[in-house]
Amino acid sequence: NAGVMQNPRHLVRRRGQEARLRCSPMKGHSHVYWYRQLPEEGLKFMVYLQKENIIDESGMPKERFSAEFPKEGPSILRIQQVVRGDSAAYFCASSRTGSTEAFFGQGTRLTVV
Amino acid sequence: GENVEQHPSTLSVQEGDSAVIKCTYSDSASNYFPWYKQELGKRPQLIIDIRSNVGEKKDQRIAVTLNKTAKHFSLHITETQPEDSAVYFCAGSDQTGANNLFFGTGTRLTVIP
């Protein structure tokens, strides 16, 4: 089992560009969670998805951010028109139905220049 | 959603001494409390967890206690070693069977050899 895979590991975008972060959950896991970690800060919940459904997006900024978890393929966190304040590490985690244990990916470090 | 507070933000101990990190939570419905360890530049990794039907859980040098009445839980590391140096995050989950965790702000533990 390869674990939770995130790519890219590092992403540099200029202000105004779009950032796409990908997360492939562990095999057999159908729950995906995205977290944002600002430098020297904790993990902030953003969104919880199951296949083709957004279950809880209470942590997502109202504008420019969106997430999906299609029937096939990885979960995608999309940030449109990035700004410097979006620079952070974005972690996804996955869990399987009936389990509360979440496994984290290695994160994508987004730098907006 | 849940609000988890964590103290202290930094903690330094001599090798061999014990370290204690405390967290409080706000939602009495929370029933799952994991602890994650994050080494510099790496993913958070689950080290121990406790559910609301248990008051204490131990795994070798690590133990966690939970006081449901007071809504606080603590991580205890005994006989600390330099490799215990990391940032530790507590978290709470307010949904049964799901895992959109709400994290504390983290404690940077330094074990001095």
mmCIF file of C-alpha atoms in Angstrom:
data_model
loop_
_atom_site.group_PDB
_atom_site.id
_atom_site.type_symbol
_atom_site.label_atom_id
_atom_site.label_comp_id
_atom_site.label_asym_id
_atom_site.label_seq_id
_atom_site.Cartn_x
_atom_site.Cartn_y
_atom_site.Cartn_z
ATOM 1 C CA ASN A 1 0.000 0.000 0.000
ATOM 2 C CA ALA A 2 1.667 3.170 -1.220
ATOM 3 C CA GLY A 3 0.044 5.426 1.319
ATOM 4 C CA VAL A 4 -1.538 8.779 0.616
ATOM 5 C CA MET A 5 0.135 10.336 -2.412
ATOM 6 C CA GLN A 6 0.189 14.041 -3.047
ATOM 7 C CA ASN A 7 1.639 15.825 -6.024
ATOM 8 C CA PRO A 8 3.366 17.944 -6.739
ATOM 9 C CA ARG A 9 5.504 18.129 -3.593
ATOM 10 C CA HIS A 10 6.469 21.697 -4.399
ATOM 11 C CA LEU A 11 4.566 24.165 -6.549
ATOM 12 C CA VAL A 12 5.525 27.712 -7.428
ATOM 13 C CA ARG A 13 2.932 30.025 -8.917
ATOM 14 C CA ARG A 14 2.914 33.692 -9.786
ATOM 15 C CA ARG A 15 0.194 35.884 -8.364
ATOM 16 C CA GLY A 16 -2.979 35.516 -10.381
ATOM 17 C CA GLN A 17 -2.237 32.004 -11.667
ATOM 18 C CA GLU A 18 -4.119 28.857 -10.773
ATOM 19 C CA ALA A 19 -2.798 26.123 -8.491
ATOM 20 C CA ARG A 20 -3.956 22.517 -8.725
ATOM 21 C CA LEU A 21 -3.051 20.138 -5.941
ATOM 22 C CA ARG A 22 -3.683 16.426 -6.261
ATOM 23 C CA CYS A 23 -4.277 13.775 -3.646
ATOM 24 C CA SER A 24 -4.627 10.043 -4.179
ATOM 25 C CA PRO A 25 -5.966 8.362 -1.037
ATOM 26 C CA MET A 26 -4.782 5.047 0.287
ATOM 27 C CA LYS A 27 -6.252 2.003 -1.386
ATOM 28 C CA GLY A 28 -9.670 1.252 0.035
ATOM 29 C CA HIS A 29 -10.110 4.733 1.500
ATOM 30 C CA SER A 30 -13.093 6.733 0.299
ATOM 31 C CA HIS A 31 -12.840 9.725 2.649
ATOM 32 C CA VAL A 32 -10.491 12.595 1.834
ATOM 33 C CA TYR A 33 -9.696 15.650 3.942
ATOM 34 C CA TRP A 34 -7.701 18.723 3.037
ATOM 35 C CA TYR A 35 -5.783 20.807 5.569
ATOM 36 C CA ARG A 36 -3.720 23.957 5.233
ATOM 37 C CA GLN A 37 -0.653 24.636 7.339
ATOM 38 C CA LEU A 38 0.811 28.107 7.365
ATOM 39 C CA PRO A 39 4.482 28.460 8.353
ATOM 40 C CA GLU A 40 4.988 27.867 12.073
ATOM 41 C CA GLU A 41 1.263 27.261 12.562
ATOM 42 C CA GLY A 42 -1.078 24.349 13.056
ATOM 43 C CA LEU A 43 -3.240 22.425 10.636
ATOM 44 C CA LYS A 44 -6.492 24.073 9.617
ATOM 45 C CA PHE A 45 -9.328 21.934 8.327
ATOM 46 C CA MET A 46 -10.524 22.993 4.904
ATOM 47 C CA VAL A 47 -12.818 20.407 3.379
ATOM 48 C CA TYR A 48 -14.000 16.819 3.729
ATOM 49 C CA LEU A 49 -15.033 14.865 0.653
ATOM 50 C CA GLN A 50 -16.256 11.441 -0.269
ATOM 51 C CA LYS A 51 -16.430 10.160 -3.818
ATOM 52 C CA GLU A 52 -18.336 12.741 -5.895
ATOM 53 C CA ASN A 53 -19.598 14.540 -2.782
ATOM 54 C CA ILE A 54 -18.490 17.420 -0.614
ATOM 55 C CA ILE A 55 -19.469 16.513 2.924
ATOM 56 C CA ASP A 56 -18.151 19.511 4.854
ATOM 57 C CA GLU A 57 -16.513 22.587 3.364
ATOM 58 C CA SER A 58 -16.818 24.791 6.419
ATOM 59 C CA GLY A 59 -13.071 25.522 6.399
ATOM 60 C CA MET A 60 -12.828 26.552 2.780
ATOM 61 C CA PRO A 61 -12.435 30.231 1.914
ATOM 62 C CA LYS A 62 -15.570 31.428 0.176
ATOM 63 C CA GLU A 63 -13.788 32.566 -2.968
ATOM 64 C CA ARG A 64 -11.109 31.168 -5.249
ATOM 65 C CA PHE A 65 -10.897 27.768 -3.527
ATOM 66 C CA SER A 66 -12.672 24.643 -4.673
ATOM 67 C CA ALA A 67 -12.267 20.907 -4.196
ATOM 68 C CA GLU A 68 -13.509 17.790 -5.859
ATOM 69 C CA PHE A 69 -13.153 14.043 -5.520
ATOM 70 C CA PRO A 70 -14.396 12.473 -8.746
ATOM 71 C CA LYS A 71 -15.551 8.924 -9.188
ATOM 72 C CA GLU A 72 -12.263 8.139 -10.940
ATOM 73 C CA GLY A 73 -8.939 9.744 -10.200
ATOM 74 C CA PRO A 74 -7.464 11.787 -7.394
ATOM 75 C CA SER A 75 -9.000 14.496 -5.296
ATOM 76 C CA ILE A 76 -8.155 17.978 -6.544
ATOM 77 C CA LEU A 77 -7.819 21.169 -4.528
ATOM 78 C CA ARG A 78 -7.956 24.131 -6.877
ATOM 79 C CA ILE A 79 -6.937 27.659 -5.999
ATOM 80 C CA GLN A 80 -7.721 30.299 -8.593
ATOM 81 C CA GLN A 81 -5.964 33.651 -8.891
ATOM 82 C CA VAL A 82 -3.462 32.825 -6.175
ATOM 83 C CA VAL A 83 -2.185 35.526 -3.831
ATOM 84 C CA ARG A 84 0.902 35.598 -1.611
ATOM 85 C CA GLY A 85 -1.206 34.712 1.416
ATOM 86 C CA ASP A 86 -2.032 31.342 -0.174
ATOM 87 C CA SER A 87 1.587 30.246 0.318
ATOM 88 C CA ALA A 88 1.424 27.307 2.693
ATOM 89 C CA ALA A 89 1.726 23.554 2.949
ATOM 90 C CA TYR A 90 -1.452 21.772 1.930
ATOM 91 C CA PHE A 91 -1.933 18.309 3.360
ATOM 92 C CA CYS A 92 -4.536 15.783 2.481
ATOM 93 C CA ALA A 93 -5.507 12.812 4.594
ATOM 94 C CA SER A 94 -7.643 9.797 3.916
ATOM 95 C CA SER A 95 -9.572 7.282 5.940
ATOM 96 C CA ARG A 96 -11.750 4.315 5.213
ATOM 97 C CA THR A 97 -15.420 4.019 6.017
ATOM 98 C CA GLY A 98 -15.983 3.034 9.636
ATOM 99 C CA SER A 99 -12.523 4.091 10.781
ATOM 100 C CA THR A 100 -11.555 7.310 12.481
ATOM 101 C CA GLU A 101 -7.826 6.938 11.808
ATOM 102 C CA ALA A 102 -6.601 9.375 9.188
ATOM 103 C CA PHE A 103 -3.365 8.961 7.242
ATOM 104 C CA PHE A 104 -1.651 12.024 5.878
ATOM 105 C CA GLY A 105 0.154 12.579 2.619
ATOM 106 C CA GLN A 106 3.511 14.325 2.489
ATOM 107 C CA GLY A 107 1.934 17.609 1.539
ATOM 108 C CA THR A 108 2.254 20.102 -1.285
ATOM 109 C CA ARG A 109 4.216 23.233 -0.499
ATOM 110 C CA LEU A 110 2.760 26.081 -2.488
ATOM 111 C CA THR A 111 4.812 29.219 -2.937
ATOM 112 C CA VAL A 112 3.253 32.241 -4.576
ATOM 113 C CA VAL A 113 5.757 34.723 -5.972
ATOM 114 C CA GLY B 1 -17.321 23.210 14.664
ATOM 115 C CA GLU B 2 -14.986 21.998 17.347
ATOM 116 C CA ASN B 3 -12.416 24.344 18.898
ATOM 117 C CA VAL B 4 -9.269 22.727 20.289
ATOM 118 C CA GLU B 5 -6.754 24.663 22.349
ATOM 119 C CA GLN B 6 -3.256 23.337 23.081
ATOM 120 C CA HIS B 7 -0.591 24.302 25.618
ATOM 121 C CA PRO B 8 2.263 24.965 25.802
ATOM 122 C CA SER B 9 3.311 26.158 22.372
ATOM 123 C CA THR B 10 6.940 25.282 23.070
ATOM 124 C CA LEU B 11 8.442 22.862 25.551
ATOM 125 C CA SER B 12 12.054 22.020 26.279
ATOM 126 C CA VAL B 13 13.044 19.099 28.479
ATOM 127 C CA GLN B 14 16.249 17.328 29.373
ATOM 128 C CA GLU B 15 16.730 13.893 27.891
ATOM 129 C CA GLY B 16 15.209 11.323 30.191
ATOM 130 C CA ASP B 17 12.688 13.703 31.731
ATOM 131 C CA SER B 18 8.954 13.586 31.075
ATOM 132 C CA ALA B 19 6.970 15.896 28.814
ATOM 133 C CA VAL B 20 3.281 16.741 29.171
ATOM 134 C CA ILE B 21 1.142 18.520 26.591
ATOM 135 C CA LYS B 22 -2.428 19.544 27.363
ATOM 136 C CA CYS B 23 -5.436 20.199 25.185
ATOM 137 C CA THR B 24 -8.991 21.341 25.784
ATOM 138 C CA TYR B 25 -11.965 21.019 23.495
ATOM 139 C CA SER B 26 -15.283 22.788 23.258
ATOM 140 C CA ASP B 27 -17.735 20.320 21.733
ATOM 141 C CA SER B 28 -19.056 17.802 24.243
ATOM 142 C CA ALA B 29 -20.099 15.611 21.297
ATOM 143 C CA SER B 30 -16.468 15.015 20.321
ATOM 144 C CA ASN B 31 -15.590 11.396 20.835
ATOM 145 C CA TYR B 32 -12.233 10.788 19.201
ATOM 146 C CA PHE B 33 -8.924 12.434 20.129
ATOM 147 C CA PRO B 34 -5.782 11.574 18.189
ATOM 148 C CA TRP B 35 -2.280 12.905 18.669
ATOM 149 C CA TYR B 36 0.031 13.515 15.716
ATOM 150 C CA LYS B 37 3.775 14.012 15.583
ATOM 151 C CA GLN B 38 5.239 16.127 12.810
ATOM 152 C CA GLU B 39 8.959 16.246 12.225
ATOM 153 C CA LEU B 40 10.399 19.166 10.309
ATOM 154 C CA GLY B 41 9.302 19.109 6.681
ATOM 155 C CA LYS B 42 7.430 15.844 7.042
ATOM 156 C CA ARG B 43 3.843 14.679 7.215
ATOM 157 C CA PRO B 44 1.908 14.450 10.487
ATOM 158 C CA GLN B 45 1.903 10.892 11.771
ATOM 159 C CA LEU B 46 -0.514 9.401 14.245
ATOM 160 C CA ILE B 47 1.227 8.315 17.435
ATOM 161 C CA ILE B 48 -1.679 7.519 19.742
ATOM 162 C CA ASP B 49 -5.408 8.121 19.987
ATOM 163 C CA ILE B 50 -8.144 7.807 22.585
ATOM 164 C CA ARG B 51 -11.905 7.536 22.399
ATOM 165 C CA SER B 52 -14.412 9.056 24.771
ATOM 166 C CA ASN B 53 -15.299 5.729 26.392
ATOM 167 C CA VAL B 54 -11.751 5.350 27.723
ATOM 168 C CA GLY B 55 -9.991 7.421 30.372
ATOM 169 C CA GLU B 56 -6.402 6.466 29.680
ATOM 170 C CA LYS B 57 -4.354 4.672 27.045
ATOM 171 C CA LYS B 58 -0.690 3.774 27.065
ATOM 172 C CA ASP B 59 1.769 2.653 24.394
ATOM 173 C CA GLN B 60 5.312 2.154 25.665
ATOM 174 C CA ARG B 61 6.661 5.608 26.615
ATOM 175 C CA ILE B 62 3.552 7.450 25.434
ATOM 176 C CA ALA B 63 0.272 7.775 27.304
ATOM 177 C CA VAL B 64 -2.846 9.841 26.810
ATOM 178 C CA THR B 65 -5.471 10.715 29.411
ATOM 179 C CA LEU B 66 -8.968 12.056 28.842
ATOM 180 C CA ASN B 67 -11.255 13.901 31.231
ATOM 181 C CA LYS B 68 -14.664 14.132 29.554
ATOM 182 C CA THR B 69 -16.212 16.175 32.336
ATOM 183 C CA ALA B 70 -13.573 18.861 32.111
ATOM 184 C CA LYS B 71 -13.209 18.417 28.347
ATOM 185 C CA HIS B 72 -9.472 18.110 28.362
ATOM 186 C CA PHE B 73 -6.938 15.503 27.354
ATOM 187 C CA SER B 74 -3.190 15.240 27.734
ATOM 188 C CA LEU B 75 -0.197 13.566 26.132
ATOM 189 C CA HIS B 76 2.529 12.215 28.404
ATOM 190 C CA ILE B 77 5.934 11.172 27.103
ATOM 191 C CA THR B 78 8.241 9.532 29.618
ATOM 192 C CA GLU B 79 11.993 8.980 29.376
ATOM 193 C CA THR B 80 12.236 11.445 26.524
ATOM 194 C CA GLN B 81 14.853 10.962 23.837
ATOM 195 C CA PRO B 82 16.302 13.412 21.286
ATOM 196 C CA GLU B 83 14.301 11.729 18.511
ATOM 197 C CA ASP B 84 11.117 12.758 20.333
ATOM 198 C CA SER B 85 11.888 16.342 19.274
ATOM 199 C CA ALA B 86 9.107 17.409 16.903
ATOM 200 C CA VAL B 87 5.865 19.344 16.792
ATOM 201 C CA TYR B 88 2.963 17.527 18.411
ATOM 202 C CA PHE B 89 -0.652 18.228 17.518
ATOM 203 C CA CYS B 90 -3.737 17.171 19.398
ATOM 204 C CA ALA B 91 -7.057 16.960 17.594
ATOM 205 C CA GLY B 92 -10.717 16.305 18.189
ATOM 206 C CA SER B 93 -13.385 14.911 15.949
ATOM 207 C CA ASP B 94 -17.049 15.778 16.298
ATOM 208 C CA GLN B 95 -18.466 13.226 13.932
ATOM 209 C CA THR B 96 -18.804 9.537 14.483
ATOM 210 C CA GLY B 97 -17.393 7.489 11.635
ATOM 211 C CA ALA B 98 -15.838 10.488 9.928
ATOM 212 C CA ASN B 99 -12.641 12.269 10.599
ATOM 213 C CA ASN B 100 -12.670 15.964 9.816
ATOM 214 C CA LEU B 101 -10.270 16.669 12.601
ATOM 215 C CA PHE B 102 -9.938 19.983 14.364
ATOM 216 C CA PHE B 103 -6.349 20.470 15.414
ATOM 217 C CA GLY B 104 -4.715 22.333 18.228
ATOM 218 C CA THR B 105 -2.038 24.852 17.319
ATOM 219 C CA GLY B 106 0.811 22.478 18.097
ATOM 220 C CA THR B 107 3.582 22.129 20.670
ATOM 221 C CA ARG B 108 7.184 22.263 19.589
ATOM 222 C CA LEU B 109 9.000 19.807 21.846
ATOM 223 C CA THR B 110 12.776 19.984 22.113
ATOM 224 C CA VAL B 111 14.612 17.254 23.993
ATOM 225 C CA ILE B 112 18.032 18.441 25.075
ATOM 226 C CA PRO B 113 20.680 15.695 25.078
#
